[in-house]
Amino acid sequence: MANKLTRRTFLKRTFGSFLTVLGLGSGGYLYANRIEPTLLDIKQQQINHPLIPKSFDGMKIVQFSDTHLGFQYNLTQFKKLINKINKLQPDVILFTGDLMDEPNKYREMNQLVPLLEQLHAPLGKFCIFGNHDHGGYGSEIYRNIMETTNFTVLLNESTAIKRKDGGSIYLLGIDDAMLGKPDLPLALKNVPDNRFTILLSHAPDLADDAANYPIHWQISGHSHGGQVKIPFIGALVKPPFARNYPEGLYTIGVDNPLNLYVNRGIGTTRLPFRFMAVPELTIFTLNSD
């Protein structure tokens, strides 16, 4: 614990020093601690591919990630997020990990469950494990919460999303890279050839491995977009497996490229700050090419 406190104190002091150098001082500290973490950037992203059946044209997927409830983010804020997601009328909802900052210490489960139940998507709600979902003996706590609230937990497995005309795409989910055991071949085991595939991986950097498989898109979180970014310096918070691809859209490979999208997440961890890394909700719209 002493090491954690020392590291946190060091990062706070480092952040404060940079703000002072930039001439922002206490105003910048207040903005990064109280204002930016409460903002929300809603991003629109098209997913185009010839393997997407025409019956999926216009299908809307909403991704949220890394809420880290119990650290700086609370249920009042989470309820507002739930309402915003439902107003977007998604066909599919994806959660890409780290629901609670410390699952075994979280004391508001009874209020959290009804909120997650309120999320509505006619084609399904799906989720994967993040490192904080496993941490603190939280694996079963997280799984129970998500399954109770009608989320399908994808743990090195796949599921088909189908339309009435028989068209389908496949959603894959792998375990967390830090505290779990991700297994891409196992996740792909029941996926037929020539189907459009979307991989959910909490850790974005696993895209370098995913690019070697018949996977067309990967959707990730974990990075928080760097969480605290200093001009000319870069991100202060770079978690393992989120150092190569910190935020936004990437194309990996040439012959059969994998598209990777990294969401900046909602909450904070380790430090109660966001600076130049506004929380994000992502809307993906599918189109056949």
XYZ file of C-alpha atoms in Angstrom:
289
model
C 0.000 0.000 0.000
C 2.849 2.358 0.841
C 4.278 1.936 -2.644
C 0.897 2.730 -4.213
C 0.519 5.888 -2.145
C 4.054 6.956 -2.975
C 3.437 6.447 -6.699
C 0.127 8.309 -6.557
C 1.696 11.207 -4.653
C 4.535 11.326 -7.154
C 2.128 11.463 -10.103
C 0.043 14.184 -8.458
C 3.126 16.277 -7.825
C 4.347 15.707 -11.359
C 0.986 16.756 -12.751
C 0.892 19.847 -10.553
C 4.386 20.800 -11.632
C 3.469 20.591 -15.301
C 0.374 22.743 -14.747
C 2.489 25.336 -13.012
C 5.001 25.327 -15.841
C 2.170 25.793 -18.311
C 0.854 28.736 -16.312
C -2.389 26.989 -15.403
C -1.784 26.607 -11.671
C -4.770 25.946 -9.409
C -7.225 26.721 -12.209
C -5.790 23.897 -14.292
C -5.838 21.567 -11.306
C -9.512 22.354 -10.703
C -10.352 21.843 -14.371
C -8.579 18.470 -14.534
C -10.013 17.267 -11.221
C -13.586 18.594 -11.301
C -14.545 19.687 -14.820
C -13.030 17.531 -17.553
C -13.913 14.222 -15.817
C -17.601 15.270 -15.941
C -17.602 16.108 -19.661
C -18.660 13.649 -22.357
C -17.526 13.448 -25.960
C -19.895 11.421 -28.165
C -17.926 10.064 -31.123
C -19.437 8.766 -34.372
C -17.566 6.047 -36.259
C -18.550 4.242 -39.455
C -17.784 0.542 -39.856
C -17.745 -0.356 -43.546
C -16.951 -3.815 -44.904
C -18.140 -5.972 -47.823
C -18.829 -8.928 -45.491
C -21.426 -6.955 -43.572
C -24.844 -8.158 -44.844
C -27.048 -5.450 -46.321
C -29.672 -6.165 -43.676
C -27.193 -4.712 -41.142
C -26.910 -1.362 -42.930
C -27.484 1.395 -40.404
C -27.223 -0.894 -37.374
C -26.121 1.189 -34.385
C -23.662 -0.058 -31.783
C -22.916 2.023 -28.682
C -19.741 1.370 -26.707
C -18.960 2.560 -23.206
C -15.936 1.573 -21.191
C -13.856 2.008 -18.039
C -16.381 3.569 -15.681
C -14.277 2.677 -12.610
C -17.222 3.188 -10.299
C -16.181 3.901 -6.734
C -13.029 5.875 -7.482
C -14.065 9.276 -8.828
C -17.145 8.251 -10.785
C -20.430 7.753 -8.888
C -23.889 6.318 -9.498
C -25.503 9.732 -10.018
C -23.169 10.303 -12.959
C -23.670 6.718 -14.127
C -27.454 7.149 -14.181
C -27.067 10.160 -16.494
C -24.841 8.065 -18.756
C -27.449 5.289 -18.860
C -30.099 7.795 -19.920
C -27.850 9.194 -22.667
C -27.124 5.727 -24.029
C -30.817 4.804 -24.116
C -31.703 8.064 -25.883
C -29.306 7.057 -28.671
C -31.543 3.993 -29.285
C -28.719 1.512 -29.923
C -29.335 -1.849 -31.545
C -26.374 -3.297 -29.637
C -24.592 -2.127 -26.474
C -20.970 -3.027 -25.753
C -19.137 -2.598 -22.462
C -15.391 -3.126 -22.793
C -14.341 -3.597 -19.182
C -13.463 -2.031 -15.817
C -16.911 -1.458 -14.359
C -15.815 -0.898 -10.754
C -12.410 0.302 -9.647
C -12.240 -2.258 -6.804
C -15.089 -4.794 -7.123
C -14.580 -6.459 -3.739
C -14.772 -3.096 -1.947
C -17.730 -1.655 -3.835
C -20.735 -1.203 -1.532
C -23.487 0.005 -3.881
C -24.248 -3.175 -5.826
C -27.955 -2.986 -5.013
C -28.203 0.399 -6.716
C -25.885 -0.479 -9.594
C -27.809 -3.527 -10.777
C -31.124 -1.698 -11.520
C -29.240 0.929 -13.527
C -27.531 -1.648 -15.730
C -30.904 -3.387 -16.176
C -32.308 -0.149 -17.619
C -29.936 -0.281 -20.589
C -31.931 -1.444 -23.608
C -30.696 -2.824 -26.922
C -32.944 -5.113 -29.000
C -30.052 -7.112 -30.492
C -28.242 -7.582 -27.209
C -25.900 -6.231 -24.538
C -22.388 -7.678 -24.467
C -19.333 -7.233 -22.269
C -15.804 -8.457 -21.564
C -13.449 -8.491 -18.597
C -11.038 -5.648 -17.892
C -8.120 -5.883 -15.483
C -10.068 -4.141 -12.692
C -12.938 -6.608 -13.138
C -10.512 -9.387 -12.232
C -8.617 -7.405 -9.589
C -9.346 -7.791 -5.883
C -10.966 -11.208 -6.407
C -13.649 -9.447 -8.421
C -14.058 -11.870 -11.339
C -17.213 -13.589 -10.111
C -18.611 -10.368 -8.658
C -18.369 -8.722 -12.078
C -19.696 -11.732 -13.979
C -22.688 -12.075 -11.653
C -23.580 -8.390 -11.966
C -23.392 -8.382 -15.745
C -25.275 -11.637 -16.254
C -27.954 -10.581 -13.767
C -28.519 -7.425 -15.832
C -28.865 -9.356 -19.125
C -25.378 -8.729 -20.487
C -23.724 -11.595 -22.335
C -20.207 -12.018 -20.940
C -17.823 -13.029 -23.730
C -14.824 -14.820 -22.234
C -12.700 -16.202 -25.082
C -15.848 -16.991 -27.024
C -18.073 -15.737 -29.820
C -21.720 -15.105 -30.485
C -23.698 -14.487 -33.645
C -25.842 -11.397 -34.086
C -28.581 -12.299 -36.544
C -31.228 -10.570 -38.613
C -34.558 -12.101 -39.581
C -33.393 -12.560 -43.186
C -30.707 -14.974 -42.000
C -27.785 -12.568 -42.252
C -25.303 -12.577 -39.390
C -22.136 -11.032 -38.043
C -19.977 -12.413 -35.240
C -18.975 -10.733 -32.020
C -15.908 -12.108 -30.241
C -14.685 -11.356 -26.743
C -11.351 -12.233 -25.150
C -10.115 -12.134 -21.581
C -8.068 -9.276 -20.166
C -4.369 -9.251 -21.048
C -3.058 -8.168 -17.626
C -4.921 -10.411 -15.180
C -6.700 -12.881 -17.439
C -5.836 -15.395 -20.134
C -6.848 -14.101 -23.573
C -7.211 -16.854 -26.171
C -7.972 -15.711 -29.712
C -8.031 -19.178 -31.356
C -10.560 -20.326 -28.764
C -12.704 -17.221 -29.337
C -12.684 -17.918 -33.083
C -13.389 -21.644 -32.754
C -17.077 -21.525 -33.705
C -16.948 -18.668 -36.209
C -17.687 -19.772 -39.806
C -15.498 -18.621 -42.675
C -16.343 -15.438 -44.533
C -18.302 -13.782 -41.726
C -17.755 -10.230 -40.580
C -16.127 -10.267 -37.143
C -15.774 -7.685 -34.385
C -13.398 -8.429 -31.521
C -13.842 -6.964 -28.046
C -10.533 -6.729 -26.207
C -10.090 -4.534 -23.161
C -6.401 -4.171 -24.044
C -5.913 -2.346 -27.366
C -2.332 -3.501 -27.939
C -3.523 -7.071 -28.496
C -4.534 -5.829 -31.947
C -1.004 -6.655 -33.131
C -1.817 -10.311 -32.467
C -5.445 -10.081 -33.644
C -4.246 -8.780 -37.021
C -2.932 -12.304 -37.732
C -6.426 -13.789 -37.544
C -9.616 -13.380 -39.638
C -10.797 -10.446 -37.529
C -11.976 -7.287 -39.233
C -12.501 -4.817 -36.388
C -11.317 -4.621 -32.798
C -12.998 -2.387 -30.208
C -11.083 -1.618 -27.011
C -10.786 0.637 -23.974
C -8.294 0.466 -21.055
C -6.098 3.419 -22.081
C -8.326 6.295 -20.875
C -6.790 8.134 -23.821
C -3.731 8.663 -21.648
C -5.995 10.264 -19.001
C -3.541 13.115 -18.368
C -1.764 14.508 -21.430
C 0.722 17.341 -21.281
C 1.398 19.361 -24.459
C 4.793 18.493 -25.983
C 5.223 15.772 -23.321
C 2.418 13.305 -23.961
C 0.453 11.017 -21.652
C 1.409 10.591 -18.001
C -0.686 7.430 -17.576
C 0.195 4.632 -19.986
C -1.066 1.293 -18.670
C 0.463 -1.951 -19.944
C -1.116 -3.178 -23.182
C -2.300 0.349 -24.051
C 0.983 1.960 -25.006
C 0.986 1.426 -28.770
C -2.616 2.451 -29.426
C -3.856 5.012 -26.859
C -7.021 6.383 -28.530
C -9.017 6.651 -31.706
C -8.875 4.744 -34.984
C -5.956 2.683 -36.312
C -5.428 0.402 -39.297
C -3.062 -2.499 -38.695
C -1.699 -4.624 -41.509
C -1.886 -4.249 -45.283
C -3.262 -7.277 -47.142
C -6.134 -8.017 -44.737
C -6.064 -4.970 -42.476
C -7.543 -4.921 -38.996
C -9.274 -1.734 -37.932
C -8.870 -0.900 -34.248
C -10.884 1.656 -32.327
C -9.798 2.668 -28.812
C -12.362 4.414 -26.617
C -11.061 6.859 -23.952
C -13.439 5.490 -21.325
C -15.673 7.242 -18.830
C -14.048 7.250 -15.397
C -10.564 7.713 -13.980
C -8.153 5.437 -12.149
C -4.947 5.849 -10.147
C -5.289 9.646 -10.367
C -8.568 11.609 -10.047
C -7.724 13.734 -13.085
C -8.419 14.001 -16.772
C -6.576 16.530 -18.889
C -6.867 16.666 -22.690
C -8.558 13.242 -22.540
C -12.299 13.931 -22.300
C -14.510 10.917 -21.381
C -15.985 9.231 -24.437
C -19.071 7.406 -25.618
C -18.715 5.860 -29.088
C -21.445 5.197 -31.653
C -20.565 2.753 -34.431
C -22.793 2.536 -37.505
C -22.497 -0.529 -39.750
C -22.586 -0.357 -43.526
C -22.141 -3.024 -46.190
C -19.566 -1.943 -48.777
